[in-house]
Coordinates of C-alpha atoms and ligand atoms in Angstrom, one line a residue:
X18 CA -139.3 41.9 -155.9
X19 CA -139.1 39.9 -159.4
X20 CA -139.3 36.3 -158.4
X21 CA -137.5 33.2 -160.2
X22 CA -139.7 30.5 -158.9
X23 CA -138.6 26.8 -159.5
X24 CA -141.3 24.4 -159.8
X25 CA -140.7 20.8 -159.0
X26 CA -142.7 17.6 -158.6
X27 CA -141.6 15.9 -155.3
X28 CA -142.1 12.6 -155.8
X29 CA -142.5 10.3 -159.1
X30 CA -144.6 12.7 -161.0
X31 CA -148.0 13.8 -161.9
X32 CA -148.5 15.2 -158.5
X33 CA -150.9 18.1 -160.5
X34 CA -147.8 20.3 -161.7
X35 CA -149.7 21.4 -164.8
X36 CA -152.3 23.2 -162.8
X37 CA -150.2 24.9 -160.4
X38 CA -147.8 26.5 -163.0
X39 CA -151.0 27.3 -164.7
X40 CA -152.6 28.9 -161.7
X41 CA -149.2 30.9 -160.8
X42 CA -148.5 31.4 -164.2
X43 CA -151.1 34.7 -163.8
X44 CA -148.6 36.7 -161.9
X45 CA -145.4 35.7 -164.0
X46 CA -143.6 37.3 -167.2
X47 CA -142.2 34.4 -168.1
X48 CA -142.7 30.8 -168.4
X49 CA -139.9 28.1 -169.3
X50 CA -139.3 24.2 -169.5
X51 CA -135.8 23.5 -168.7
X52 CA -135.3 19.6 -168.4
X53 CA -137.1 16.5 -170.4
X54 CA -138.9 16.3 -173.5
X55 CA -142.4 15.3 -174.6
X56 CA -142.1 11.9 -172.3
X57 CA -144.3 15.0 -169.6
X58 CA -147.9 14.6 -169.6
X59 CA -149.2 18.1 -167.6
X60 CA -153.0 18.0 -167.3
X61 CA -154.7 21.7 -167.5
X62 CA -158.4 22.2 -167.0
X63 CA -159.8 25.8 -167.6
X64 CA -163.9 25.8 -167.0
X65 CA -165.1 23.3 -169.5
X66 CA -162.0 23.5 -171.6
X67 CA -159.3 20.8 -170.9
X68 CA -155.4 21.0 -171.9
X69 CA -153.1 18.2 -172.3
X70 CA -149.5 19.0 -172.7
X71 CA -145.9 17.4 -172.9
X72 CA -143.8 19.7 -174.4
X73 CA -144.8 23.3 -174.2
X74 CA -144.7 25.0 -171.0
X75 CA -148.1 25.0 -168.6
X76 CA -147.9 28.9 -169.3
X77 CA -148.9 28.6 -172.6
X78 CA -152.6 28.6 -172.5
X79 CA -152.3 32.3 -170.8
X80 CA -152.1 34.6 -174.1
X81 CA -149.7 36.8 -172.7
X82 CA -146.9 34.9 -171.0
X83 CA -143.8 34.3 -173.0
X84 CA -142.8 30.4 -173.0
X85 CA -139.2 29.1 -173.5
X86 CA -138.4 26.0 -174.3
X87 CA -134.8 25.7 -172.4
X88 CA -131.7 23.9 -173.7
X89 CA -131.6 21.1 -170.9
X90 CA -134.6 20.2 -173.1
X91 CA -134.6 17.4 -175.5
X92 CA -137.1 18.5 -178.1
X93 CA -139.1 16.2 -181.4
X94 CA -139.7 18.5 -183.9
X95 CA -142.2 16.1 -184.6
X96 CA -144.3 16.0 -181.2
X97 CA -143.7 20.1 -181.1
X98 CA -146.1 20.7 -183.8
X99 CA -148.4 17.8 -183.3
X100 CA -148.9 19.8 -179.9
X101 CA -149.2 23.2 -181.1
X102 CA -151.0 22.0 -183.7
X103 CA -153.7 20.7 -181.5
X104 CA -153.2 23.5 -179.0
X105 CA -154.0 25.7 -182.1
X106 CA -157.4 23.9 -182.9
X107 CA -158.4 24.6 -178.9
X108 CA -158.0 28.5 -179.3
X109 CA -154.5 28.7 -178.4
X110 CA -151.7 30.3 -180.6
X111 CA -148.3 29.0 -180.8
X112 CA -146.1 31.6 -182.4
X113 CA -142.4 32.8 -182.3
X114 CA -143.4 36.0 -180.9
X115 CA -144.2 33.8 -177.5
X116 CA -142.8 30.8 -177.8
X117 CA -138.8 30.4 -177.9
X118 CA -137.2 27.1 -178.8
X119 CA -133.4 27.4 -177.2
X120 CA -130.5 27.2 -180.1
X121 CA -128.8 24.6 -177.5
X122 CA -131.3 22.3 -176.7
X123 CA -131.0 19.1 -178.7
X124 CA -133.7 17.4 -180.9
X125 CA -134.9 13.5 -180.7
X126 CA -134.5 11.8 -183.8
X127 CA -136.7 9.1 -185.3
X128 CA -133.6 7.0 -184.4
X129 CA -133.8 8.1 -180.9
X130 CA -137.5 6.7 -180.4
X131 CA -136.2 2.8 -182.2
X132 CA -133.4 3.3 -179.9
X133 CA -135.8 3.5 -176.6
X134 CA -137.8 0.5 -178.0
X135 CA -134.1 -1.6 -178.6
X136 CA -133.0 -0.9 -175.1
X137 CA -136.3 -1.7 -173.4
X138 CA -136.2 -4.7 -175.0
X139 CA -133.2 -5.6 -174.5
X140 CA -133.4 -5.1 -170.7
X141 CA -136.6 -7.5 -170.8
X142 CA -137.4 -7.9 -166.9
X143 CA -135.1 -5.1 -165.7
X144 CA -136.5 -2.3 -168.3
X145 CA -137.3 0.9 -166.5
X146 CA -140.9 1.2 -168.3
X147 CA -140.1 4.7 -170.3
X148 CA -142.4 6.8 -172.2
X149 CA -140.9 5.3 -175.5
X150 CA -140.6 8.6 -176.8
X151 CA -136.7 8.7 -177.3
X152 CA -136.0 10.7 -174.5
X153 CA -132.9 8.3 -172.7
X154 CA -130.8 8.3 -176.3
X155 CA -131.3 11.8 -176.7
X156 CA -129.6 12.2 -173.7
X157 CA -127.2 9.9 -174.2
X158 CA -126.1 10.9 -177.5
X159 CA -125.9 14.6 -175.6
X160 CA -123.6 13.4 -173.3
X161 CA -121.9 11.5 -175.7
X162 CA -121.6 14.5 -177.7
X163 CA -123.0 12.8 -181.0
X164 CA -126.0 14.8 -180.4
X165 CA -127.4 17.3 -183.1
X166 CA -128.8 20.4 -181.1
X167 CA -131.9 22.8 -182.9
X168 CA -129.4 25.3 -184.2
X169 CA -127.1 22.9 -185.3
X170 CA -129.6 21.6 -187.3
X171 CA -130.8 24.5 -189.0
X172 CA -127.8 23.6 -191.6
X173 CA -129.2 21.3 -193.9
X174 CA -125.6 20.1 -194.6
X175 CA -124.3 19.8 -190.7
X176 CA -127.9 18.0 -190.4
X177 CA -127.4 15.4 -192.8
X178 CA -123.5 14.7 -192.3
X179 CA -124.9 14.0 -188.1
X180 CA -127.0 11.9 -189.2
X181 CA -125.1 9.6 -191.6
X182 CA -122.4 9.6 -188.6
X183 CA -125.1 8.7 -186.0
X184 CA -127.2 6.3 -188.3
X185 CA -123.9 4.0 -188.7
X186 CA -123.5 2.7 -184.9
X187 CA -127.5 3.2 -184.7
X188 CA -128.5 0.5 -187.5
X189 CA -125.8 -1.6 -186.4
X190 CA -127.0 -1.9 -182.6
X191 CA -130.9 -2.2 -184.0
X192 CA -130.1 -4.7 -186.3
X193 CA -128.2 -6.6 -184.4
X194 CA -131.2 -7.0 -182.4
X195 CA -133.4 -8.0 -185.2
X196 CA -135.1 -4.5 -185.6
X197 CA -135.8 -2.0 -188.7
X198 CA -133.1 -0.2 -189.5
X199 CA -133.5 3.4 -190.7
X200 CA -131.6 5.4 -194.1
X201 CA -130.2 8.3 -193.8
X202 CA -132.5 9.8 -196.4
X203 CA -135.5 8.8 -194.2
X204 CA -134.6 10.4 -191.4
X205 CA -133.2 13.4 -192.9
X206 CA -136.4 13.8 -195.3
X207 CA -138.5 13.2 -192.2
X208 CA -136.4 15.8 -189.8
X209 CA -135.5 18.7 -192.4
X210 CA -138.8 20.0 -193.2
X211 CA -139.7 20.0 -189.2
X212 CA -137.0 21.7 -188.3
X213 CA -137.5 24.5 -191.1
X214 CA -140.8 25.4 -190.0
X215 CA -139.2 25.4 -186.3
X216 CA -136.8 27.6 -187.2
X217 CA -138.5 31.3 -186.1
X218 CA -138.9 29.8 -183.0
X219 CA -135.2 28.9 -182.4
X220 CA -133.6 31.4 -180.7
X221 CA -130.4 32.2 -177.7
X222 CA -132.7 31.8 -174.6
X223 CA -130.2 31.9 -172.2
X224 CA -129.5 35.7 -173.5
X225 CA -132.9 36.2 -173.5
X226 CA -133.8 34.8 -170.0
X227 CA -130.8 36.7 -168.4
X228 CA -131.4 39.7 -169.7
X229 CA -135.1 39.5 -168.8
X230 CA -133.4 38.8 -165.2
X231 CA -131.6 41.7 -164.9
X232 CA -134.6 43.6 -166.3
X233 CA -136.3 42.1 -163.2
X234 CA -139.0 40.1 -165.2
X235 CA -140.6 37.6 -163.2
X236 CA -140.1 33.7 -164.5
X237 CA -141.5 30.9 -163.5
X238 CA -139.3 27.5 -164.5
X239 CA -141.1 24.8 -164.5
X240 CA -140.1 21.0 -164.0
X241 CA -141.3 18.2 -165.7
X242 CA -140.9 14.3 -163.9
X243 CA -140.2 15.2 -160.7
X244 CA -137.4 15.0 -157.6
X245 CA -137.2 10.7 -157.2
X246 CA -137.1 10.7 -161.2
X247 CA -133.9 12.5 -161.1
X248 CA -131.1 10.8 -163.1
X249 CA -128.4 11.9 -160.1
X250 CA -130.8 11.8 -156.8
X251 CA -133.3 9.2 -158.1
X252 CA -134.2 5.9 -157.8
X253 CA -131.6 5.0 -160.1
X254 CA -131.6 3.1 -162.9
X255 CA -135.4 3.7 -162.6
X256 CA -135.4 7.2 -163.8
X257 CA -135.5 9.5 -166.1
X258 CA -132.6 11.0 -168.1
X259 CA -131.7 14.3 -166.9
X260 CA -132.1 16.3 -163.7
X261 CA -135.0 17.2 -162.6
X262 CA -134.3 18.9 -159.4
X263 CA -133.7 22.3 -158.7
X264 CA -130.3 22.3 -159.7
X265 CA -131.5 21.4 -162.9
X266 CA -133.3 24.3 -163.2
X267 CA -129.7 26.7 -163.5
X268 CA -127.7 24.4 -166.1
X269 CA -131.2 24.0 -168.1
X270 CA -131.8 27.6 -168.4
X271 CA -128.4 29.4 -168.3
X272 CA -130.0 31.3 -165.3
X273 CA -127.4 31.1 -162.5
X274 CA -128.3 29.7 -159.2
X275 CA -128.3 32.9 -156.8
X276 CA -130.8 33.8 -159.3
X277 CA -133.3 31.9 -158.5
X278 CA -135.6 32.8 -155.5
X279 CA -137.5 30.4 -154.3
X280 CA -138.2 26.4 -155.3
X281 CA -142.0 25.1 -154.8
X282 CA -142.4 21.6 -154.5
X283 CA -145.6 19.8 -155.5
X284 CA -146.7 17.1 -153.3
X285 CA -149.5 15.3 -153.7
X286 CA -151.2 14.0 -151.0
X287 CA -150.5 10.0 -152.1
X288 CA -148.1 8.7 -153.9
X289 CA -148.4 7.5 -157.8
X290 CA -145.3 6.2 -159.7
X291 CA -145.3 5.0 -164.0
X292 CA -143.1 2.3 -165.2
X293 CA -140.9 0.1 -163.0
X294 CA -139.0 0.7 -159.9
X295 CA -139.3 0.3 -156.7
X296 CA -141.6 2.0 -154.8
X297 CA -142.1 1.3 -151.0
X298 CA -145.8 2.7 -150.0
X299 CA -147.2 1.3 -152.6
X300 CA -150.5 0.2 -152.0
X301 CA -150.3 -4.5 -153.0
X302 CA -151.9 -7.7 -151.8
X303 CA -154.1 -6.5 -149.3
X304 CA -154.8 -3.5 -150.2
X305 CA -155.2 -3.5 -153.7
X306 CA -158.7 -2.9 -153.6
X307 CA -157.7 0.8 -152.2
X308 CA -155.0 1.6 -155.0
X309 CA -157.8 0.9 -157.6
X310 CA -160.5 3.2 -155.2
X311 CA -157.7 6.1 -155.5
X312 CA -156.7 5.6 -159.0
X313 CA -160.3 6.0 -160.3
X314 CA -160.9 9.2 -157.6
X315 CA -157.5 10.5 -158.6
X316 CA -158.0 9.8 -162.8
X317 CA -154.3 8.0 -162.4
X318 CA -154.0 7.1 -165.8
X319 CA -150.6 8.6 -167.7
X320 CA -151.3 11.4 -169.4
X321 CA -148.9 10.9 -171.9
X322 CA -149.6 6.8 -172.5
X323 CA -152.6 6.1 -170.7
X324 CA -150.7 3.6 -168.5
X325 CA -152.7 2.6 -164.9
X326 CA -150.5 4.5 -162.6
X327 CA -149.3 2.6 -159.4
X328 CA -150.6 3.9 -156.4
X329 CA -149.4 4.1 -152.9
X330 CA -149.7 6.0 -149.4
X331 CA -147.7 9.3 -148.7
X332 CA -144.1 8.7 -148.2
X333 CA -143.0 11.3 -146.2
X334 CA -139.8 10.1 -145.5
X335 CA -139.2 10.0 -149.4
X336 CA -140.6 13.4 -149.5
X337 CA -137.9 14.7 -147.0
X338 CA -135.3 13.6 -149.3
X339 CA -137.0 15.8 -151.9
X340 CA -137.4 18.7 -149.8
X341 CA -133.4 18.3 -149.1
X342 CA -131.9 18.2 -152.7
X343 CA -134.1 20.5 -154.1
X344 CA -134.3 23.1 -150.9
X345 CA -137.9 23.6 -151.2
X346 CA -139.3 27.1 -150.0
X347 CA -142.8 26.0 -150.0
X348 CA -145.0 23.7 -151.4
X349 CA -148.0 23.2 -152.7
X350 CA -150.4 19.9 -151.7
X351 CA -152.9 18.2 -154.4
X352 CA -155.6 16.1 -155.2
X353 CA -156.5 16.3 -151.0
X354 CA -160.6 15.8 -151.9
X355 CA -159.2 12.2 -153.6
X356 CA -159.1 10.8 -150.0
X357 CA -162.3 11.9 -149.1
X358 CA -163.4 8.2 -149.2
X359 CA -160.7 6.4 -147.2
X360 CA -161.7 5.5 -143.2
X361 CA -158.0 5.5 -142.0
X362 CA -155.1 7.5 -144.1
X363 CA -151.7 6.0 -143.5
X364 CA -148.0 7.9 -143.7
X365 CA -144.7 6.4 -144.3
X366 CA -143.1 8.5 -141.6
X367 CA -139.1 6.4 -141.7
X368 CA -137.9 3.7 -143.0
X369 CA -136.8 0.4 -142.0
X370 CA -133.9 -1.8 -143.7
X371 CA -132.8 -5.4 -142.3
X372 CA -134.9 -4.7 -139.3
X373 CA -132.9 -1.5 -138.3
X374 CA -134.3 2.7 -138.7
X375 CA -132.6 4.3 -141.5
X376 CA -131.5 7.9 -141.5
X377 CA -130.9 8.2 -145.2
X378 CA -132.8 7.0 -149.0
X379 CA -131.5 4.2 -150.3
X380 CA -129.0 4.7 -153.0
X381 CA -129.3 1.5 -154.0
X382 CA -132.7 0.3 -155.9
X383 CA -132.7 -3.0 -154.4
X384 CA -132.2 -1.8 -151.1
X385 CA -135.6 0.3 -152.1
X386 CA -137.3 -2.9 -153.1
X387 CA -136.8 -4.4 -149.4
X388 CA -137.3 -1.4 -147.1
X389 CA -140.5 -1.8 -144.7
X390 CA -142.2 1.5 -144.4
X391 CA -143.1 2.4 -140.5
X392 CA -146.6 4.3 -140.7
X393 CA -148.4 6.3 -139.1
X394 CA -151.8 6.3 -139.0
X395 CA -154.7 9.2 -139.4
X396 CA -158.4 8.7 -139.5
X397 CA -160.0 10.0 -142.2
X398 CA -162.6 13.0 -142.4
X399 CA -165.6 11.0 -145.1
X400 CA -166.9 14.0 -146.7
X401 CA -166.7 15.7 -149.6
X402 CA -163.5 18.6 -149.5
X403 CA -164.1 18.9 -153.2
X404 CA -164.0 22.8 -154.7
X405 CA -163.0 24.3 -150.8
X406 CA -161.2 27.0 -151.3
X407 CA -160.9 28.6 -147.9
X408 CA -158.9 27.1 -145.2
X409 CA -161.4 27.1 -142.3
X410 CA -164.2 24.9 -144.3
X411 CA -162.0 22.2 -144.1
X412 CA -163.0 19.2 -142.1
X413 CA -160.6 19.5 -138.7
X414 CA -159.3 16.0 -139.6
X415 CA -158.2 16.7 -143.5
X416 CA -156.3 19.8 -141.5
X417 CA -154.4 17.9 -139.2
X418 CA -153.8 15.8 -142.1
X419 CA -152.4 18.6 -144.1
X420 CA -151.0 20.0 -141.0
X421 CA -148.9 16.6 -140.2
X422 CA -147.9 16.3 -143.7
X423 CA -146.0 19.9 -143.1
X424 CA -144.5 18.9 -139.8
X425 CA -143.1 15.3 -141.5
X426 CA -141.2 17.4 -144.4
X427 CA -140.5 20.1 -142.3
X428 CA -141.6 22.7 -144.9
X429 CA -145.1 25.3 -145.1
X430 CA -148.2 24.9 -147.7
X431 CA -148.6 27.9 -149.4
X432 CA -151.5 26.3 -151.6
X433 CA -153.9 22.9 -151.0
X434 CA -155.6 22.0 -154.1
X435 CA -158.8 20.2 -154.1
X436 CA -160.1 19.6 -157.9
X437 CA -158.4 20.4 -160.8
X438 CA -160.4 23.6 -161.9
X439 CA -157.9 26.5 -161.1
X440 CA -161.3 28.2 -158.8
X441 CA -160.5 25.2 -156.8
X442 CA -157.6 26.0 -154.6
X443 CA -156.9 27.3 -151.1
X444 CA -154.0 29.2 -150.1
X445 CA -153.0 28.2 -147.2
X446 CA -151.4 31.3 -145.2
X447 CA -147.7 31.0 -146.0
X448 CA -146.0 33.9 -146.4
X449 CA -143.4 33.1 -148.5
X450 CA -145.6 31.5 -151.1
X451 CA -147.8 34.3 -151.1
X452 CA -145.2 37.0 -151.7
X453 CA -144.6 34.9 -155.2
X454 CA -148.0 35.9 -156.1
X455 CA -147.5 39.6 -155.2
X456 CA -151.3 41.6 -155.3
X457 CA -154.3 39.7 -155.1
X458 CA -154.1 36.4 -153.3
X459 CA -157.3 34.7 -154.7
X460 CA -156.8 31.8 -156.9
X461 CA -157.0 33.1 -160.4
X462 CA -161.1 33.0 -162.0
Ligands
IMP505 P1 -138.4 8.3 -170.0 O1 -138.4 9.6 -169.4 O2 -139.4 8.1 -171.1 O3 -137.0 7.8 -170.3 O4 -138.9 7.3 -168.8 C1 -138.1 7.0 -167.7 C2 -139.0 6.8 -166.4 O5 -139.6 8.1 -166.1 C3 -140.2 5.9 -166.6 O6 -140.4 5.2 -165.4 C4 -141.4 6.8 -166.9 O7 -142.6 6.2 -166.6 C5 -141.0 7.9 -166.1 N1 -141.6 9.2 -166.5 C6 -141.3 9.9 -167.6 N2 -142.0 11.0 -167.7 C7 -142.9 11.0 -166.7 C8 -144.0 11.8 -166.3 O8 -144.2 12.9 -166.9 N3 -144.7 11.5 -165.2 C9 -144.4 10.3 -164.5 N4 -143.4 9.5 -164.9 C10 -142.7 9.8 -166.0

């Protein structure tokens, strides 16, 4: 059977996406980004040899996987060949015979970058904490339809006539705020030559992608953010700017929903979130001292600023919610050796709200801000799970911790990671994951 797998982070990122699309990435034709820009920081580590990327998909450091950037993407020019560039100088080659840059997706500006910095600052106390990388206008100026998408801007004319349109209201709005305006010769100088050297790599990849469907290719589409980052199902205004669900997967690809076969959700076994918002598990006051323990275990610094991440206790009732909008098949659970060191584990298992059980998430962020998680509380197993990579030689307390996790979303683990070397992996006996990998269920060398 050719598989269309969705890959989707289920809760507010970095829950170890880059080395699961890496590790699956073996058994696929196809690899594709369909949501987001380079505001993704997916960490790859291959033996001795680490990857860093925010743009290009996770398949990319496999030679002979085609990668597609999709349209639902926002893509800098700029950040595309700063990556490549440096992928190039680690041994890996980004060419238009592998890599496809969608005609429809649409480009961030310099403008698009002041813009993120403008409206940050503007919202002072109540700013969502982005990436800074321009993503938000680019959005907005696509829904807005102002925006300037890669083939549009492969006309040098079209290009610069967009941007003297867009620069107008832009300069106005930044210097009104007391900021640096931009000329049109600037960001047209600055843009042009990027986008000429991009051009063999723009291409229709919706035709491409559905005819490789119908030719049965296999394709793996990979999500970047994750589920409570989602600008529709999120923990809005704290979000990002496009969907990064499941759902977002069809409109960001041209690939139509039936499709797709199956949707794997990442789930790490604690919770991290970047950047404001609420976030009810998270681990204050009292028990500080514990967030820092797992943020040094867990390396929970942003991969794409470097930003401390915010860590918290497994929110299985937020993960539910996940499971449910994004109708995941299986999932995969990471970073399980980073609690080797805790006594007790705790799980947000519901949530309260003015003293009373709630059935459903919040849709309102202050709401989020007041809920009182109800836990439930696992001892832990104080030894090493690091590099297991069958089932069985798990402690019997990390499986009834993997084991509860399952039963609390109500979905199987197809894969438990337990370092970040793709070697150190189990797979964990579901069916349905393991028919994505087809021959050969052994974590790839
Ligand atoms: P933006 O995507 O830069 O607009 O940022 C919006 C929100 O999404 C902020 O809270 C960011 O910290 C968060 N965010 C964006 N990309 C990532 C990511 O790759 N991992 C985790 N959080 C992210």
């Amino acid at each position: 059977m050719s598989h269309i797998i969705v890959i989707v982070g289920a809760q507010w990122g970095d829950e170890g996406k880059g080395k699961i699309v890496d590790l699956l990435a073996e058994r696929f034709s196809i690899v594709v980004r369909y949501q987001g820009g380079h505001n993704a920081g997916h960490s790859v580590q291959i033996g001795d040899r680490s990857f860093v990327l925010h743009l290009l998909p996770s398949g990319i450091t496999h030679k002979d996987k085609t990668c597609v950037l999709g349209n639902g993407m926002v893509i800098d020019p700029k950040a595309f060949f700063e990556e490549s560039d440096r992928l190039a100088e680690q041994g890996v080659a980004v060419t238009p015979e592998r890599v496809m840059v969608s005609a429809r997706a649409h480009l961030i500006l310099p403008y698009h970058r002041l813009l993120d910095h403008t409206s940050e600052e503007r919202l002072g106390n109540e700013r969502v904490g982005t990436t800074l990388r321009g993503i938000g206008p680019a959005y907005e100026d696509k829904a807005g339809r102002r925006g300037i998408r890669a083939a549009d801007a492969l006309n040098a004319e079209v290009l610069r006539a967009r941007i003297e349109r867009n620069l107008e209201d832009v300069n106005r709005i930044v210097a009104a705020y007391g900021g640096q305006t931009l000329s049109v010769d600037e960001v047209f100088d600055q843009t042009y030559p990027l986008v000429e050297r991009l051009a063999p790599f723009i291409t229709d990849t919706t035709h491409f992608l559905n005819k490789a469907a119908r030719e049965g290719r296999t394709i793996l589409i990979e999500g970047a953010q994750a589920a409570l980052l989602d600008v529709d199902h999120g923990t809005y205004p704290f979000v990002t700017s496009s969907n990064t669900t499941a759902g977002g997967a069809s409109t960001g690809t041209g690939l139509a929903p039936h499709r797709i076969t199956g949707v794997l959700g990442i789930v790490r076994t604690y919770t991290t979130r970047v950047g404001e918002g609420p976030f009810p598990t998270e681990m204050l006051a009292g028990e500080a001292e514990l967030g820092s323990l797992i943020r040094e275990r867990g390396r929970e610094y942003g991969a794409s600023t470097g930003r401390p991440r915010r860590c918290g206790w497994f929110d299985a009732f937020a993960t539910r919610y996940a499971a449910d909008i994004n109708g995941f098949t299986s999932v995969a659970l990471t970073k399980l050796d980073v609690l080797d060191a805790l006594d007790e584990i705790k799980v947000c298992t519901g949530y309260r709200l003015d003293g009373k059980t709630i059935e459903s998430f919040p849709a309102v962020s202050q709401d989020l801000r007041r809920i009182e998680p109800i836990y439930a509380t696992l001892p832990g197993w104080r030894t090493s799970t690091e590099g297991i990579t069958e089932l069985n030689d798990l402690p019997a307390r990390a499986r009834e911790y993997v084991e509860f996790i399952s039963k609390e979303i109500g979905v199987a683990v197809g894969l438990i990671s337990t370092g970040p070397e793709r070697g150190q992996t189990i797979m964990a006996g579901d069916p349905t994951f393991n028919s994505w990998l087809g021959e050969g269920l052994s974590a790839a060398p």
